[in-house]
PDB file of C-alpha atoms in Angstrom:
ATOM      1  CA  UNK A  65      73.231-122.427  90.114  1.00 54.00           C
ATOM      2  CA  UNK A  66      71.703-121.146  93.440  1.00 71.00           C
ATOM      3  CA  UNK A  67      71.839-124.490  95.095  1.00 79.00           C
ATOM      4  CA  UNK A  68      75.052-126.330  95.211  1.00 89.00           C
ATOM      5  CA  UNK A  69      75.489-130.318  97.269  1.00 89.00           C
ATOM      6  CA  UNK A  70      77.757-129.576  99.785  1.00 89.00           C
ATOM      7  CA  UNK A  71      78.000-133.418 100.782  1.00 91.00           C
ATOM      8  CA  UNK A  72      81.010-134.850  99.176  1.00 91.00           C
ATOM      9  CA  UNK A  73      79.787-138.543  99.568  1.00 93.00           C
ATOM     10  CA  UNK A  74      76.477-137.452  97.608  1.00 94.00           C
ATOM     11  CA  UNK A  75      78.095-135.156  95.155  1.00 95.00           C
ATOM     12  CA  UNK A  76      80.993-137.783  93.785  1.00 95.00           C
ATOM     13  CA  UNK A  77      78.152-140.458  93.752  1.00 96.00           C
ATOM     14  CA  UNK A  78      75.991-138.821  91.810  1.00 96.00           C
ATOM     15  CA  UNK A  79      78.563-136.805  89.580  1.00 96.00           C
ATOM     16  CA  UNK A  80      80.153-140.583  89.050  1.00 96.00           C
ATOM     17  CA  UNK A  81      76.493-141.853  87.918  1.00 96.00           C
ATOM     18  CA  UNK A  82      76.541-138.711  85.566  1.00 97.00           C
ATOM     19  CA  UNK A  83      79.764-139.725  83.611  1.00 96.00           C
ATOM     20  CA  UNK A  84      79.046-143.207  83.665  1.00 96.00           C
ATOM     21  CA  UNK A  85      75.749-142.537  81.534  1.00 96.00           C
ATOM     22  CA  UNK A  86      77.787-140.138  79.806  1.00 96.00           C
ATOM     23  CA  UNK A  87      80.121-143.112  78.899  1.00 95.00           C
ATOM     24  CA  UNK A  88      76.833-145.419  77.950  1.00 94.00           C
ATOM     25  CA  UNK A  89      75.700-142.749  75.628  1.00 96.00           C
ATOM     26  CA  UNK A  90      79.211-142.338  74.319  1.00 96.00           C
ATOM     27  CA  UNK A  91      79.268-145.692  73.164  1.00 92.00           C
ATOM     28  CA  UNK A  92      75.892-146.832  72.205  1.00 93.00           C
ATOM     29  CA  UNK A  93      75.868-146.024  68.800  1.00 94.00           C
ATOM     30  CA  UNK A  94      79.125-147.739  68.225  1.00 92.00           C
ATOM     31  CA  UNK A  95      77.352-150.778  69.811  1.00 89.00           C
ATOM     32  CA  UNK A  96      74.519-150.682  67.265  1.00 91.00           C
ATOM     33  CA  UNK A  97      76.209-150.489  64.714  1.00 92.00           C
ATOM     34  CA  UNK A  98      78.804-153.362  65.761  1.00 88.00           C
ATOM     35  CA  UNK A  99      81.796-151.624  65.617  1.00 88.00           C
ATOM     36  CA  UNK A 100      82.214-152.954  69.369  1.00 86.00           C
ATOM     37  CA  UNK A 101      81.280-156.064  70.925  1.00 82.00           C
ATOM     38  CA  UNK A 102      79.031-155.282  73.683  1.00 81.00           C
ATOM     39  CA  UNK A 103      77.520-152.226  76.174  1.00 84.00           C
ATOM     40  CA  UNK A 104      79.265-151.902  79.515  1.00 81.00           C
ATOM     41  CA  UNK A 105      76.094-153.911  81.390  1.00 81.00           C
ATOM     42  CA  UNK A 106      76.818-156.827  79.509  1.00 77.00           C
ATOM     43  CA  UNK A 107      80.534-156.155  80.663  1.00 79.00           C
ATOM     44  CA  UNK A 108      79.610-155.127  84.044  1.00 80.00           C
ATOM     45  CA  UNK A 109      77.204-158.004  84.117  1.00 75.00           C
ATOM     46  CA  UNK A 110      79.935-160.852  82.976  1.00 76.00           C
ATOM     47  CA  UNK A 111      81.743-160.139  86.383  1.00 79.00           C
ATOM     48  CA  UNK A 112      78.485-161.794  87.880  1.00 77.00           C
ATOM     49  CA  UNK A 113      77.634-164.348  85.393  1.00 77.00           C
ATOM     50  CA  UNK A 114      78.398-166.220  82.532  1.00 69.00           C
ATOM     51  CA  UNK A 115      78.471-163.893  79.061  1.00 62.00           C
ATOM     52  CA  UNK A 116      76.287-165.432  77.574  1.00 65.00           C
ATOM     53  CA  UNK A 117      73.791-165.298  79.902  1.00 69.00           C
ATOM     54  CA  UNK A 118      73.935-161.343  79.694  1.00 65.00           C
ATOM     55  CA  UNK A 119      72.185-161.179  76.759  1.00 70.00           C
ATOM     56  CA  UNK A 120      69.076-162.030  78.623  1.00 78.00           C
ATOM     57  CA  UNK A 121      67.447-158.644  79.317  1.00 79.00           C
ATOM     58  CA  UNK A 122      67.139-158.967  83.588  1.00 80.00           C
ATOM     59  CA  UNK A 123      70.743-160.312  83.476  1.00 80.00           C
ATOM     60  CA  UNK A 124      71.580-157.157  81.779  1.00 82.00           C
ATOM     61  CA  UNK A 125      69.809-154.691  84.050  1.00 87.00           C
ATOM     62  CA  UNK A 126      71.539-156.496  86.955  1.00 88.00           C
ATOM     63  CA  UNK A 127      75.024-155.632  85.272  1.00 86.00           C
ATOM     64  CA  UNK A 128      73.989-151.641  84.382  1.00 90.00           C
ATOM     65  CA  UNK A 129      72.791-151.355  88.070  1.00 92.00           C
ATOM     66  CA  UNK A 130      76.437-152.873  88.564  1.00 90.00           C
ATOM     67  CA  UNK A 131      78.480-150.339  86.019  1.00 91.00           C
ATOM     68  CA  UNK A 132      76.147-147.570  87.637  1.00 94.00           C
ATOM     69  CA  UNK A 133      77.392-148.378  91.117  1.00 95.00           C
ATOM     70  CA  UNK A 134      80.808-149.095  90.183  1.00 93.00           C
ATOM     71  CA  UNK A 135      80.710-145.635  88.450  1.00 94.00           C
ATOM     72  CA  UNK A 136      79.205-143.737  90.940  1.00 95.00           C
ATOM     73  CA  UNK A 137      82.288-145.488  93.822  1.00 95.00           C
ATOM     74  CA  UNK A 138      85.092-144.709  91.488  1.00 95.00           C
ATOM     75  CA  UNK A 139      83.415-140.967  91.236  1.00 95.00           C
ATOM     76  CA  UNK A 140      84.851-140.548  95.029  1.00 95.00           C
ATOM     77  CA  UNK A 141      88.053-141.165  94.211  1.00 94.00           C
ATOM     78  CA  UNK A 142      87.514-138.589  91.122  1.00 95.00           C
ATOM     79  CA  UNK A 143      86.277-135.969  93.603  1.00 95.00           C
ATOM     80  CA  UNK A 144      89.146-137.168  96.316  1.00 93.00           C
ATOM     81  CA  UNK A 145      92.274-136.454  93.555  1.00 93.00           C
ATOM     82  CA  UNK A 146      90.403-132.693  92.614  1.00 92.00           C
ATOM     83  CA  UNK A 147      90.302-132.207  96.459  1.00 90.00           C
ATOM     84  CA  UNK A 148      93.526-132.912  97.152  1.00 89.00           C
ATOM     85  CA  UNK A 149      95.417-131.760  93.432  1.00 89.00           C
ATOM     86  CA  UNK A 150      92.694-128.360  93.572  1.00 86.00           C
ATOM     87  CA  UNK A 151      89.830-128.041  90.596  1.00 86.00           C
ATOM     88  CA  UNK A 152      92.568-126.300  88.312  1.00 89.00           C
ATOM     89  CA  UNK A 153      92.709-127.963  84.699  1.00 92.00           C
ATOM     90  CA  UNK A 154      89.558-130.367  86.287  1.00 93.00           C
ATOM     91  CA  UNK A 155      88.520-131.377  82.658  1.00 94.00           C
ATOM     92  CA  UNK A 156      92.028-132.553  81.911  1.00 95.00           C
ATOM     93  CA  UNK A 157      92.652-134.177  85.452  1.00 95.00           C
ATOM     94  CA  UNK A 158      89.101-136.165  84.830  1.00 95.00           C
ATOM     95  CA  UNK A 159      90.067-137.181  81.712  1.00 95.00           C
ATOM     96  CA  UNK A 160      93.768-138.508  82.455  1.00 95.00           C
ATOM     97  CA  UNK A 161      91.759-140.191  85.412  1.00 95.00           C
ATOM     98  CA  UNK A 162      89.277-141.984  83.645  1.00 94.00           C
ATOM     99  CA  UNK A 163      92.320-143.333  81.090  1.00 93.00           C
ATOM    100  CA  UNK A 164      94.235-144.612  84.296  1.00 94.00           C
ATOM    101  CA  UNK A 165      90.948-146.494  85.423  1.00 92.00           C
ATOM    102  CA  UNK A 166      89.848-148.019  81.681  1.00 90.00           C
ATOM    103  CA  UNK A 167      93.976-149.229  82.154  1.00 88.00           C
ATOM    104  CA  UNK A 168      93.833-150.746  85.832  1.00 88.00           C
ATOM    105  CA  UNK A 169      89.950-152.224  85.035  1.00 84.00           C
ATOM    106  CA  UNK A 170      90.864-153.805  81.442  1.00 81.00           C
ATOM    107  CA  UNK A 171      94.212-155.297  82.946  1.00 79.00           C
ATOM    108  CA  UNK A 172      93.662-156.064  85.966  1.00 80.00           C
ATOM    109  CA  UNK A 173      90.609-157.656  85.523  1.00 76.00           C
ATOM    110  CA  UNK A 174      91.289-159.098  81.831  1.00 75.00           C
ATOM    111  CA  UNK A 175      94.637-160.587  83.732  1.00 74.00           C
ATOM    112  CA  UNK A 176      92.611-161.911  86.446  1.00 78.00           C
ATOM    113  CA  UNK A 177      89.709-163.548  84.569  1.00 75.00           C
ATOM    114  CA  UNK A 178      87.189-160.948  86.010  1.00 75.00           C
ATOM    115  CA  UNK A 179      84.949-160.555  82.985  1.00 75.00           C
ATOM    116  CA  UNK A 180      83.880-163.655  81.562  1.00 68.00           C
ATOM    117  CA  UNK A 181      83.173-161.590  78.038  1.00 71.00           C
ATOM    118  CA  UNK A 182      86.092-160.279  76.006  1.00 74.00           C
ATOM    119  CA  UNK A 183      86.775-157.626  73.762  1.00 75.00           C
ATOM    120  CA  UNK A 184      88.472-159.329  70.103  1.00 76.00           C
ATOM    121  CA  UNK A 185      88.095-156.055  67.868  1.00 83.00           C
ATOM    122  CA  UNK A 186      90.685-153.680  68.041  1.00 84.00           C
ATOM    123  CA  UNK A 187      87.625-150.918  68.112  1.00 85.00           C
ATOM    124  CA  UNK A 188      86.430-152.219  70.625  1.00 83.00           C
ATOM    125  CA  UNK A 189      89.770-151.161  73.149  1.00 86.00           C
ATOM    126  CA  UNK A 190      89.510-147.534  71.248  1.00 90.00           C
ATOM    127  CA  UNK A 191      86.261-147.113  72.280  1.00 91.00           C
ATOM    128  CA  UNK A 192      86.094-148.398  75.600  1.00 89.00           C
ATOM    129  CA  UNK A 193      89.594-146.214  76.045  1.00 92.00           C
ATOM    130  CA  UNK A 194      87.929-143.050  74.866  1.00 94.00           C
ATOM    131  CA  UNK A 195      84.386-143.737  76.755  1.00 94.00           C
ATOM    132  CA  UNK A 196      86.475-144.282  80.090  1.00 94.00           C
ATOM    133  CA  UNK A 197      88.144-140.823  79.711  1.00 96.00           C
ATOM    134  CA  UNK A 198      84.901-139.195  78.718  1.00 96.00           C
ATOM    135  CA  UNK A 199      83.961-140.569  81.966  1.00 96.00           C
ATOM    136  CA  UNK A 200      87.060-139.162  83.776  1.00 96.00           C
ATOM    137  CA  UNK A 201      85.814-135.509  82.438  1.00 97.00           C
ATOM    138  CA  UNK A 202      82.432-135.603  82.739  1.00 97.00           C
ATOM    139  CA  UNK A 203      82.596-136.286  86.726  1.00 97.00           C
ATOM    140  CA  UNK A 204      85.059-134.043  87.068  1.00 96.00           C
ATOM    141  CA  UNK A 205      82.981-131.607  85.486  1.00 96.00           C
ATOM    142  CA  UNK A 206      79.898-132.498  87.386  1.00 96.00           C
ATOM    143  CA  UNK A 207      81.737-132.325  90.716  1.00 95.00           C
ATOM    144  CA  UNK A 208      82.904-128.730  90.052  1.00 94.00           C
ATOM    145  CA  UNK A 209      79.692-127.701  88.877  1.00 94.00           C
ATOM    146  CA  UNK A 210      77.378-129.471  91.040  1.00 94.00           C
ATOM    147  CA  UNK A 211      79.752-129.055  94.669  1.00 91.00           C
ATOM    148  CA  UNK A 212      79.389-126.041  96.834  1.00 89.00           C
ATOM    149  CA  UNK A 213      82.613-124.119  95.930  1.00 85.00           C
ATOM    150  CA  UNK A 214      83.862-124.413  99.948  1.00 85.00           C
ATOM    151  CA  UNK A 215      84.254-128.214  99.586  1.00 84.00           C
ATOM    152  CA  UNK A 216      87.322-126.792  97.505  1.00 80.00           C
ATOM    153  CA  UNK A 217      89.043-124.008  99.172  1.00 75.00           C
ATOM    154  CA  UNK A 218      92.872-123.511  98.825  1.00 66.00           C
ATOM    155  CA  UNK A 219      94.970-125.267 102.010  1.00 57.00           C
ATOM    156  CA  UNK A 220      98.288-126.458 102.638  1.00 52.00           C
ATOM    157  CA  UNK A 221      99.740-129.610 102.297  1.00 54.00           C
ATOM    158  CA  UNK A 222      99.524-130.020 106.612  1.00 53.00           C
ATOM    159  CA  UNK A 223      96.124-128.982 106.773  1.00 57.00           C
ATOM    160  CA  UNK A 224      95.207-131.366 104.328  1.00 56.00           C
ATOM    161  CA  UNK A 225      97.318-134.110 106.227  1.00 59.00           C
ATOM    162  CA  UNK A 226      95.116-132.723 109.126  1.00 59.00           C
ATOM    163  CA  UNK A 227      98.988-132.545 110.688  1.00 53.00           C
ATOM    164  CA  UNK A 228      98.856-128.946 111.684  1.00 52.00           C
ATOM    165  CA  UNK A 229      97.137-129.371 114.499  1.00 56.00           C
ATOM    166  CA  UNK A 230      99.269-131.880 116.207  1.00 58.00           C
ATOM    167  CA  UNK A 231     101.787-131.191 118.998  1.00 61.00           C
ATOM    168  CA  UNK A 232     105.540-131.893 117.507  1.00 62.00           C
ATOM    169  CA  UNK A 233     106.970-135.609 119.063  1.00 59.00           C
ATOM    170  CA  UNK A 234     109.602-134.267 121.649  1.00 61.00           C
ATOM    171  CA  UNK A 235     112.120-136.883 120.241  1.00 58.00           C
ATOM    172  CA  UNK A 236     111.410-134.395 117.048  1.00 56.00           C
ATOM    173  CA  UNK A 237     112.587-131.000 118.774  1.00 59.00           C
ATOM    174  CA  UNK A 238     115.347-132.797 120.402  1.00 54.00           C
ATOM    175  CA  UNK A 239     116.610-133.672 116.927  1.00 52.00           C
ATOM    176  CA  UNK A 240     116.020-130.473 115.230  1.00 50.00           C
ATOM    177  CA  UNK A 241     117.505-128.248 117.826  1.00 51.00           C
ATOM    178  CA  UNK A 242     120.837-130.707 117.917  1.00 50.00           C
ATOM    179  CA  UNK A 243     121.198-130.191 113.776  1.00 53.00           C
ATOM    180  CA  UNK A 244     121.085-126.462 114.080  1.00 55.00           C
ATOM    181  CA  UNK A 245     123.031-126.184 117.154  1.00 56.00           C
ATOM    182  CA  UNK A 246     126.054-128.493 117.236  1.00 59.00           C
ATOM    183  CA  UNK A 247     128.434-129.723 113.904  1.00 60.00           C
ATOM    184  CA  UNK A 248     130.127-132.777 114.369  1.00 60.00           C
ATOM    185  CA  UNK A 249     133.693-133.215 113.772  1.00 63.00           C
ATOM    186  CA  UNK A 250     135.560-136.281 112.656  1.00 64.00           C
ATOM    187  CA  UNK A 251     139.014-136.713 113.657  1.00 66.00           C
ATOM    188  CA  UNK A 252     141.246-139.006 112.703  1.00 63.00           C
TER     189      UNK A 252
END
């Protein structure tokens, strides 16, 4: 690919909206044939209104714009762990992180009383588990594919901190140089 987006805001957004139709294709056919309860803009769509009102076909575009957006936001934070954890193993990192959101998403918001629809099948968990990692890999395989390869050159741990450019704290050198220089003794 000649061309790669070399905006990380614009990359992780888009790569995000990439998996998260990757996860809606993922789980469509289980949908149809009613091995789970409902499509992610009915779920998406729940957080905003009643779930029984998602069935209605504009309440249910509202809640896939929703899941598209929420998607495409959690793809930063997909593109800000390969940044800072490097693009080794990126199919394996996506997919652990895509595991660790379907965890903190169903709990948190199940816990909460986020989603006004709930999942009863035991399927239905599977599924949404194993669409959520698909999601997790497919970003992180559209970031590294799609980003210009700079966005991910090798640095320290200080230069990512952005620390290495900052003077040292005197109190700092004061300290160090009294460690190395002087042992203190203990009488009794």
């Amino acid at each position: 690919m000649k061309h790669r987006i070399k905006d990380w805001v614009i990359l992780s957004f888009f790569s995000g909206i990439i998996g998260t139709i990757a996860m809606d294709v993922f789980n469509f056919p289980f949908w149809k044939s009613k091995k789970t309860e409902f499509m992610y803009g009915s779920l998406a769509g729940s957080i905003l209104m009643l779930g029984s009102r998602t069935k209605r076909k504009e309440n249910f575009l509202i809640g896939q714009i929703y899941h598209m957006l929420t998607g495409g936001l959690l793809g930063t934070l997909n593109f800000l762990m390969l940044k800072f954890s490097g693009k080794d193993h990126y199919l394996i990192k996506g997919f652990s992180f895509g595991a660790i959101i379907w965890g903190t998403l169903n709990n948190v918001g199940q816990s909460l009383g986020l989603f006004h629809v709930k999942m009863h099948r035991t399927a239905s968990f599977y599924v949404s588990l194993i669409a959520n990692a698909i999601y997790g890999a497919v970003t992180s395989y559209a970031i590294v594919n799609l980003g210009d390869p700079t966005m991910f050159e090798e640095t320290t741990m200080l230069e990512k901190a952005n620390l290495s450019s900052r003077p040292t704290p005197k109190f700092m050198e004061e300290t160090s140089s009294y460690r190395e220089t002087e042992t203190p003794h203990y009488t009794q």
